[in-house]
Amino acid sequence: MSAVDRVHFCLGALLVLAITPAVAGVEDLFAANVVVSRTYFDNLFKRSSDAGVSRDQLTSTQVTVAARKSVSLQGFDLSATLVDNRYRKFDSLNSQNNNYSAAWRWQVTPHLTGTISSSRQQSQSDFADFRGTGQNLRTSESRRANAEWNIIGGWTVGTGLTQSKQINSQTFVEDASNEQRVADVLVRYAFLSGTTIALNRSKSNGDFSRAPNPLTLSDSRFSDTREDFSLAWPVTGKTRLTAGLGRVSRQYKNFGVRDFAGRNGNLSLAWAATAKTSLTLARTRTTDSWEDTASSFAIRNLTDLSGNVLLSGKLSMRASIGRETRTFGGFALVPGAFSRIDKTGRESLSLSWTPMRSVTVTASIQQSRRASTTPGTDYSDRSATMSATASF
């Protein structure tokens, strides 16, 4: 089934759900929204010495229809989105993307539940990492089935299977197209206070859409193992703490010199200071694959502070500031290649006005910059966006 056919199928299913005269649940929903936005970039391709060459503006139109239906113990969610992107200057980047998600939230008993889901998302690769200037659409598809059993009290165990696919429309060596099959198990405990702790372990096998290359040591197959511990703690009625600690390891089938292992983690504190003001401080560390001549993986350390203020019943403001350090490591194909370190900063500010219940107008500005030890990868970029959303 093609991407267009899948979207048509979702739209048809949405219509069926909307008109089905089955017993309605309190969560039944049928909604649609249209978002039209225009974004101005002063350095679209994020080049170190752009001199205004890649200034451009993007007009994006997004139409989404979504439905939620409950039938007895079963729940169904469907969403389909059509996105039309039009660039004023670099029109070779124009695209029409079809995205969807569908889920069956099944129950055998209130203690034995699960979800069967499928999704598809398509978007232009970020030019901060994809260093080309042409269109490179990344299509991410995922199919998942999981089950959870509440054994007794707060104890729950679960297992799941996931098949995911990532396809780049152009060659992207550092983050190549691949397909993965993942099996995971979960143990979770929920305290009466609302705090939850969980332990998750997953094992995956993956294939790249390429043959093994002994010259670049680019492999065709890999396997990942992940262990993660997570905590969600409502400290007070206004403060919530979430944390996680984990480990990931990757092994390649033919070129073991590119194997790596590393730690992941996150810590987030959300504070509702008043009824109109909230703040969130987050710290995240991730270890991911990144293949080039000087490295096999990259470690990201990100600190982010964001805040929301309700200025009136119709006007709200959001601001955020982020700082990230990305360190590249692992096997270097070129002897004596130096380790790359990127330091990135970004700030954003947005105002949203809701003149009526179904209409929202948003204006936002953002700036970002990167300093790198690798020549030619520094950049500075500013953008501004105006958007209008109509909900039905």
Short mmCIF file of C-alpha atoms in Angstrom, two decimals:
data_model
loop_
_atom_site.label_atom_id
_atom_site.label_comp_id
_atom_site.label_asym_id
_atom_site.label_seq_id
_atom_site.Cartn_x
_atom_site.Cartn_y
_atom_site.Cartn_z
CA MET A 1 0.00 0.00 0.00
CA SER A 2 1.45 3.37 -1.04
CA ALA A 3 1.72 6.37 1.28
CA VAL A 4 -1.20 8.09 -0.47
CA ASP A 5 -3.30 4.94 -0.26
CA ARG A 6 -2.59 4.68 3.46
CA VAL A 7 -3.72 8.26 4.02
CA HIS A 8 -6.89 7.63 1.99
CA PHE A 9 -7.52 4.52 4.10
CA CYS A 10 -7.12 6.56 7.32
CA LEU A 11 -9.47 9.25 6.05
CA GLY A 12 -12.06 6.62 5.19
CA ALA A 13 -11.67 4.99 8.58
CA LEU A 14 -12.06 8.37 10.25
CA LEU A 15 -15.34 8.89 8.44
CA VAL A 16 -16.56 5.44 9.44
CA LEU A 17 -15.71 6.11 13.09
CA ALA A 18 -17.44 9.45 12.96
CA ILE A 19 -20.74 8.04 11.73
CA THR A 20 -20.74 4.68 13.51
CA PRO A 21 -23.82 4.59 15.78
CA ALA A 22 -22.15 2.34 18.35
CA VAL A 23 -22.47 3.13 22.04
CA ALA A 24 -20.52 6.34 22.51
CA GLY A 25 -17.96 6.74 25.26
CA VAL A 26 -17.14 9.88 27.18
CA GLU A 27 -13.85 10.18 25.28
CA ASP A 28 -15.38 10.03 21.78
CA LEU A 29 -14.00 12.79 19.58
CA PHE A 30 -13.94 13.92 15.97
CA ALA A 31 -11.88 17.02 15.23
CA ALA A 32 -10.07 18.83 12.45
CA ASN A 33 -7.68 21.73 12.28
CA VAL A 34 -5.90 23.80 9.68
CA VAL A 35 -2.55 25.49 10.35
CA VAL A 36 -1.06 28.04 7.96
CA SER A 37 2.39 29.41 8.79
CA ARG A 38 5.14 31.47 7.22
CA THR A 39 8.73 31.24 8.46
CA TYR A 40 11.59 33.56 7.52
CA PHE A 41 15.14 32.11 7.65
CA ASP A 42 18.31 34.17 7.41
CA ASN A 43 20.53 31.07 7.09
CA LEU A 44 18.35 28.19 5.91
CA PHE A 45 21.24 25.80 5.18
CA LYS A 46 23.09 26.73 8.38
CA ARG A 47 26.40 27.57 6.72
CA SER A 48 29.40 29.08 8.52
CA SER A 49 29.87 31.93 6.00
CA ASP A 50 26.50 32.37 4.34
CA ALA A 51 26.44 36.17 3.78
CA GLY A 52 22.68 36.04 3.23
CA VAL A 53 22.86 33.58 0.32
CA SER A 54 20.43 31.10 1.90
CA ARG A 55 17.84 33.57 3.12
CA ASP A 56 14.41 32.24 2.32
CA GLN A 57 10.84 31.98 3.50
CA LEU A 58 8.72 28.85 3.93
CA THR A 59 4.94 28.80 3.66
CA SER A 60 3.46 25.69 5.20
CA THR A 61 -0.16 24.51 5.16
CA GLN A 62 -1.15 21.63 7.40
CA VAL A 63 -4.55 19.93 7.51
CA THR A 64 -5.28 17.36 10.22
CA VAL A 65 -8.35 15.25 10.92
CA ALA A 66 -8.50 13.04 14.01
CA ALA A 67 -11.00 10.74 15.66
CA ARG A 68 -11.21 8.85 18.94
CA LYS A 69 -13.85 6.19 19.46
CA SER A 70 -14.66 3.92 22.41
CA VAL A 71 -16.58 0.71 21.91
CA SER A 72 -17.11 -1.20 25.15
CA LEU A 73 -13.61 -1.81 26.56
CA GLN A 74 -11.90 -1.05 23.24
CA GLY A 75 -10.59 2.31 22.13
CA PHE A 76 -9.57 3.49 18.66
CA ASP A 77 -7.49 6.53 17.67
CA LEU A 78 -6.91 7.72 14.11
CA SER A 79 -5.18 10.81 12.79
CA ALA A 80 -4.20 11.86 9.26
CA THR A 81 -2.22 14.97 8.31
CA LEU A 82 -1.44 16.47 4.93
CA VAL A 83 1.44 18.99 4.87
CA ASP A 84 2.29 21.26 1.96
CA ASN A 85 5.66 23.08 2.19
CA ARG A 86 6.52 25.83 -0.28
CA TYR A 87 9.85 27.72 -0.32
CA ARG A 88 10.01 31.07 -2.05
CA LYS A 89 13.61 30.92 -3.29
CA PHE A 90 14.80 27.32 -3.03
CA ASP A 91 11.70 25.75 -4.53
CA SER A 92 13.51 22.44 -5.13
CA LEU A 93 12.83 21.85 -1.42
CA ASN A 94 9.05 21.99 -1.92
CA SER A 95 7.24 18.91 -0.66
CA GLN A 96 3.87 17.41 0.12
CA ASN A 97 4.00 15.07 3.09
CA ASN A 98 1.40 12.52 4.16
CA ASN A 99 1.53 11.59 7.84
CA TYR A 100 -0.75 9.37 9.86
CA SER A 101 -1.11 7.51 13.13
CA ALA A 102 -3.56 4.80 14.16
CA ALA A 103 -3.94 2.88 17.41
CA TRP A 104 -6.20 0.22 18.90
CA ARG A 105 -6.19 0.50 22.69
CA TRP A 106 -7.39 -2.98 23.56
CA GLN A 107 -8.54 -4.44 26.87
CA VAL A 108 -9.36 -8.01 27.83
CA THR A 109 -9.95 -7.01 31.44
CA PRO A 110 -9.17 -3.77 33.29
CA HIS A 111 -5.93 -5.50 34.40
CA LEU A 112 -4.82 -6.81 30.96
CA THR A 113 -4.41 -4.05 28.39
CA GLY A 114 -2.29 -3.09 25.42
CA THR A 115 -1.97 -1.12 22.22
CA ILE A 116 -1.50 -2.00 18.57
CA SER A 117 -0.34 1.05 16.62
CA SER A 118 1.09 2.26 13.34
CA SER A 119 2.47 5.66 12.37
CA ARG A 120 4.25 7.51 9.58
CA GLN A 121 6.04 10.88 9.70
CA GLN A 122 7.89 12.68 6.92
CA SER A 123 9.94 15.89 7.08
CA GLN A 124 13.02 17.62 5.70
CA SER A 125 16.27 16.60 7.42
CA ASP A 126 17.75 19.31 9.63
CA PHE A 127 20.46 21.18 7.71
CA ALA A 128 22.48 21.49 10.93
CA ASP A 129 23.48 17.84 10.46
CA PHE A 130 22.64 17.12 6.82
CA ARG A 131 25.21 19.31 5.13
CA GLY A 132 23.74 19.21 1.63
CA THR A 133 21.55 21.93 0.12
CA GLY A 134 19.04 19.70 -1.65
CA GLN A 135 15.85 18.08 -0.54
CA ASN A 136 16.38 15.15 1.81
CA LEU A 137 13.04 13.95 3.10
CA ARG A 138 13.25 11.60 6.07
CA THR A 139 10.37 9.15 6.33
CA SER A 140 9.93 7.39 9.67
CA GLU A 141 7.49 4.49 9.91
CA SER A 142 6.69 2.46 13.02
CA ARG A 143 4.46 -0.48 13.89
CA ARG A 144 4.13 -1.61 17.50
CA ALA A 145 2.18 -4.09 19.60
CA ASN A 146 2.45 -4.27 23.38
CA ALA A 147 0.63 -5.78 26.35
CA GLU A 148 0.64 -4.87 30.05
CA TRP A 149 -0.65 -6.91 32.97
CA ASN A 150 -1.37 -5.39 36.35
CA ILE A 151 -0.42 -8.38 38.49
CA ILE A 152 -1.35 -7.13 41.94
CA GLY A 153 -1.52 -3.74 43.64
CA GLY A 154 0.90 -1.33 41.98
CA TRP A 155 2.91 -4.02 40.14
CA THR A 156 2.69 -4.15 36.34
CA VAL A 157 4.69 -6.17 33.83
CA GLY A 158 4.70 -5.67 30.07
CA THR A 159 6.25 -6.69 26.80
CA GLY A 160 6.21 -5.32 23.29
CA LEU A 161 7.40 -5.72 19.71
CA THR A 162 8.28 -2.81 17.41
CA GLN A 163 9.23 -2.65 13.75
CA SER A 164 10.56 0.71 12.61
CA LYS A 165 11.98 2.05 9.39
CA GLN A 166 13.87 5.25 8.62
CA ILE A 167 14.36 6.19 4.98
CA ASN A 168 16.34 9.18 3.66
CA SER A 169 15.55 10.37 0.14
CA GLN A 170 19.24 11.26 -0.26
CA THR A 171 22.39 9.59 0.98
CA PHE A 172 23.04 10.59 4.60
CA VAL A 173 26.12 8.60 5.62
CA GLU A 174 26.25 9.77 9.23
CA ASP A 175 22.62 8.76 9.93
CA ALA A 176 21.86 6.22 7.21
CA SER A 177 18.53 4.67 6.24
CA ASN A 178 17.79 1.59 8.31
CA GLU A 179 15.15 -0.83 9.55
CA GLN A 180 14.95 -2.18 13.12
CA ARG A 181 13.05 -4.93 14.93
CA VAL A 182 12.81 -4.39 18.70
CA ALA A 183 11.61 -6.60 21.55
CA ASP A 184 11.25 -5.09 25.02
CA VAL A 185 10.14 -6.03 28.54
CA LEU A 186 8.93 -3.75 31.33
CA VAL A 187 8.47 -3.89 35.10
CA ARG A 188 6.71 -0.94 36.74
CA TYR A 189 5.51 -0.12 40.25
CA ALA A 190 3.01 2.64 41.06
CA PHE A 191 2.88 3.94 44.62
CA LEU A 192 -0.37 5.16 46.17
CA SER A 193 1.22 8.62 46.37
CA GLY A 194 1.34 8.78 42.55
CA THR A 195 5.07 8.09 42.21
CA THR A 196 6.05 5.45 39.65
CA ILE A 197 9.32 3.63 39.01
CA ALA A 198 10.01 1.45 36.00
CA LEU A 199 12.72 -0.76 34.54
CA ASN A 200 12.81 -1.40 30.79
CA ARG A 201 15.11 -3.60 28.74
CA SER A 202 15.10 -3.87 24.95
CA LYS A 203 17.00 -5.77 22.29
CA SER A 204 16.96 -4.83 18.61
CA ASN A 205 18.37 -6.07 15.34
CA GLY A 206 18.77 -3.69 12.43
CA ASP A 207 19.71 -3.54 8.76
CA PHE A 208 21.09 -0.65 6.76
CA SER A 209 20.02 -0.26 3.15
CA ARG A 210 23.59 -0.77 1.96
CA ALA A 211 26.19 -3.51 1.51
CA PRO A 212 29.23 -3.78 3.82
CA ASN A 213 32.05 -1.48 2.69
CA PRO A 214 35.55 -2.47 3.91
CA LEU A 215 37.01 0.84 2.72
CA THR A 216 34.79 3.05 4.88
CA LEU A 217 33.97 0.30 7.42
CA SER A 218 30.28 0.96 6.87
CA ASP A 219 28.33 -2.12 7.94
CA SER A 220 25.06 -3.64 6.74
CA ARG A 221 23.74 -5.00 10.06
CA PHE A 222 23.81 -4.08 13.74
CA SER A 223 22.22 -4.92 17.08
CA ASP A 224 21.38 -2.67 20.04
CA THR A 225 20.80 -3.46 23.71
CA ARG A 226 19.23 -0.89 26.04
CA GLU A 227 18.47 -0.84 29.78
CA ASP A 228 16.59 2.09 31.30
CA PHE A 229 15.38 2.98 34.79
CA SER A 230 12.82 5.78 35.12
CA LEU A 231 11.18 7.69 37.96
CA ALA A 232 8.14 9.99 37.97
CA TRP A 233 7.59 11.76 41.30
CA PRO A 234 4.88 14.35 42.03
CA VAL A 235 6.87 16.12 44.74
CA THR A 236 4.06 18.52 45.62
CA GLY A 237 0.84 19.63 44.01
CA LYS A 238 2.84 22.19 42.02
CA THR A 239 6.13 20.37 41.43
CA ARG A 240 6.88 17.22 39.46
CA LEU A 241 10.24 15.48 39.06
CA THR A 242 11.02 12.97 36.31
CA ALA A 243 14.35 11.18 35.98
CA GLY A 244 15.92 8.38 34.01
CA LEU A 245 19.20 6.52 33.84
CA GLY A 246 20.19 3.99 31.21
CA ARG A 247 22.81 2.33 29.10
CA VAL A 248 23.01 1.55 25.39
CA SER A 249 25.44 -0.68 23.52
CA ARG A 250 25.73 -1.35 19.80
CA GLN A 251 27.50 -4.16 17.98
CA TYR A 252 28.08 -4.37 14.23
CA LYS A 253 28.07 -7.64 12.31
CA ASN A 254 31.24 -7.24 10.22
CA PHE A 255 33.26 -4.29 11.56
CA GLY A 256 33.48 -4.56 15.34
CA VAL A 257 35.89 -1.62 15.55
CA ARG A 258 32.83 0.62 15.26
CA ASP A 259 31.08 -0.96 18.30
CA PHE A 260 30.29 1.44 21.13
CA ALA A 261 28.53 1.66 24.49
CA GLY A 262 27.44 4.64 26.55
CA ARG A 263 25.14 6.07 29.20
CA ASN A 264 21.83 7.87 28.76
CA GLY A 265 20.00 9.92 31.33
CA ASN A 266 17.49 12.66 31.96
CA LEU A 267 16.40 14.86 34.85
CA SER A 268 13.46 17.25 34.63
CA LEU A 269 11.78 19.48 37.21
CA ALA A 270 8.43 21.08 36.33
CA TRP A 271 7.10 23.80 38.64
CA ALA A 272 3.69 25.46 38.42
CA ALA A 273 4.74 28.63 40.22
CA THR A 274 1.27 30.18 40.03
CA ALA A 275 -2.00 29.46 38.26
CA LYS A 276 -0.66 31.47 35.31
CA THR A 277 3.08 30.73 35.36
CA SER A 278 5.05 27.49 34.93
CA LEU A 279 8.76 26.69 34.59
CA THR A 280 10.56 23.55 33.45
CA LEU A 281 14.27 22.82 33.85
CA ALA A 282 15.60 19.74 32.07
CA ARG A 283 18.96 18.04 31.64
CA THR A 284 19.38 15.24 29.08
CA ARG A 285 22.23 12.97 27.98
CA THR A 286 21.97 10.66 24.95
CA THR A 287 24.43 8.38 23.16
CA ASP A 288 23.64 7.71 19.48
CA SER A 289 25.28 6.35 16.37
CA TRP A 290 27.14 8.85 14.16
CA GLU A 291 29.35 7.36 11.44
CA ASP A 292 31.99 9.36 9.61
CA THR A 293 35.73 9.18 9.07
CA ALA A 294 36.52 10.50 12.56
CA SER A 295 33.85 8.93 14.81
CA SER A 296 31.28 6.17 15.34
CA PHE A 297 29.01 7.76 17.94
CA ALA A 298 28.00 11.11 19.45
CA ILE A 299 27.14 12.03 23.04
CA ARG A 300 24.69 14.91 23.53
CA ASN A 301 24.45 16.81 26.83
CA LEU A 302 21.54 19.25 26.73
CA THR A 303 20.30 21.72 29.35
CA ASP A 304 16.98 23.43 28.66
CA LEU A 305 14.98 26.03 30.60
CA SER A 306 11.47 26.95 29.44
CA GLY A 307 8.63 28.97 30.87
CA ASN A 308 4.98 29.70 30.12
CA VAL A 309 3.02 32.74 31.25
CA LEU A 310 -0.71 33.31 30.80
CA LEU A 311 -0.84 37.08 30.29
CA SER A 312 -4.63 37.18 30.00
CA GLY A 313 -7.53 34.91 29.17
CA LYS A 314 -6.60 35.16 25.46
CA LEU A 315 -2.87 35.88 25.43
CA SER A 316 0.02 33.64 26.50
CA MET A 317 3.81 33.79 26.21
CA ARG A 318 6.45 31.07 26.07
CA ALA A 319 10.23 31.45 26.26
CA SER A 320 13.03 28.90 26.22
CA ILE A 321 16.81 28.78 26.32
CA GLY A 322 18.95 25.74 25.56
CA ARG A 323 22.62 24.84 25.68
CA GLU A 324 24.04 21.67 24.19
CA THR A 325 27.46 20.07 23.97
CA ARG A 326 27.89 17.19 21.51
CA THR A 327 31.08 15.13 21.71
CA PHE A 328 31.96 12.70 18.93
CA GLY A 329 34.01 9.59 19.66
CA GLY A 330 34.79 5.99 18.82
CA PHE A 331 36.76 4.53 15.97
CA ALA A 332 38.41 7.01 13.61
CA LEU A 333 38.89 5.81 10.02
CA VAL A 334 41.53 8.48 9.40
CA PRO A 335 44.59 7.93 11.67
CA GLY A 336 45.20 10.89 13.96
CA ALA A 337 41.79 12.44 13.30
CA PHE A 338 40.89 14.86 16.07
CA SER A 339 37.80 14.51 18.22
CA ARG A 340 34.96 16.81 17.18
CA ILE A 341 33.13 18.84 19.82
CA ASP A 342 30.10 21.01 19.01
CA LYS A 343 28.65 23.62 21.34
CA THR A 344 25.18 24.84 20.39
CA GLY A 345 22.97 27.53 21.91
CA ARG A 346 19.42 28.51 21.09
CA GLU A 347 16.78 30.91 22.40
CA SER A 348 13.15 31.33 21.43
CA LEU A 349 10.20 33.52 22.34
CA SER A 350 6.57 33.16 21.24
CA LEU A 351 3.25 34.90 21.81
CA SER A 352 -0.09 33.19 21.23
CA TRP A 353 -3.41 35.00 20.92
CA THR A 354 -6.76 33.19 20.97
CA PRO A 355 -9.39 35.75 19.90
CA MET A 356 -12.03 33.01 19.85
CA ARG A 357 -12.23 29.42 21.01
CA SER A 358 -11.42 27.88 17.62
CA VAL A 359 -8.75 30.32 16.38
CA THR A 360 -5.17 30.86 17.58
CA VAL A 361 -2.57 33.22 16.13
CA THR A 362 1.08 32.74 17.10
CA ALA A 363 4.20 34.81 16.48
CA SER A 364 7.64 33.46 17.39
CA ILE A 365 11.32 34.27 16.97
CA GLN A 366 14.28 31.95 17.41
CA GLN A 367 18.02 32.18 17.12
CA SER A 368 20.59 29.39 17.21
CA ARG A 369 24.34 29.12 16.76
CA ARG A 370 27.03 26.46 16.83
CA ALA A 371 30.75 26.58 17.53
CA SER A 372 32.64 23.47 16.46
CA THR A 373 36.20 22.20 16.48
CA THR A 374 35.58 20.96 12.93
CA PRO A 375 36.17 23.76 10.39
CA GLY A 376 33.17 24.72 8.28
CA THR A 377 30.48 23.44 10.62
CA ASP A 378 29.96 26.62 12.67
CA TYR A 379 26.80 28.59 11.95
CA SER A 380 24.46 31.28 13.20
CA ASP A 381 20.78 31.36 12.25
CA ARG A 382 17.75 33.48 13.07
CA SER A 383 14.16 32.76 12.13
CA ALA A 384 10.72 34.25 12.67
CA THR A 385 7.34 32.55 12.25
CA MET A 386 3.74 33.69 12.03
CA SER A 387 1.02 31.06 12.14
CA ALA A 388 -2.75 30.81 12.36
CA THR A 389 -4.66 27.74 13.54
CA ALA A 390 -8.36 27.08 13.03
CA SER A 391 -9.94 24.15 14.87
CA PHE A 392 -13.25 22.52 14.06
#
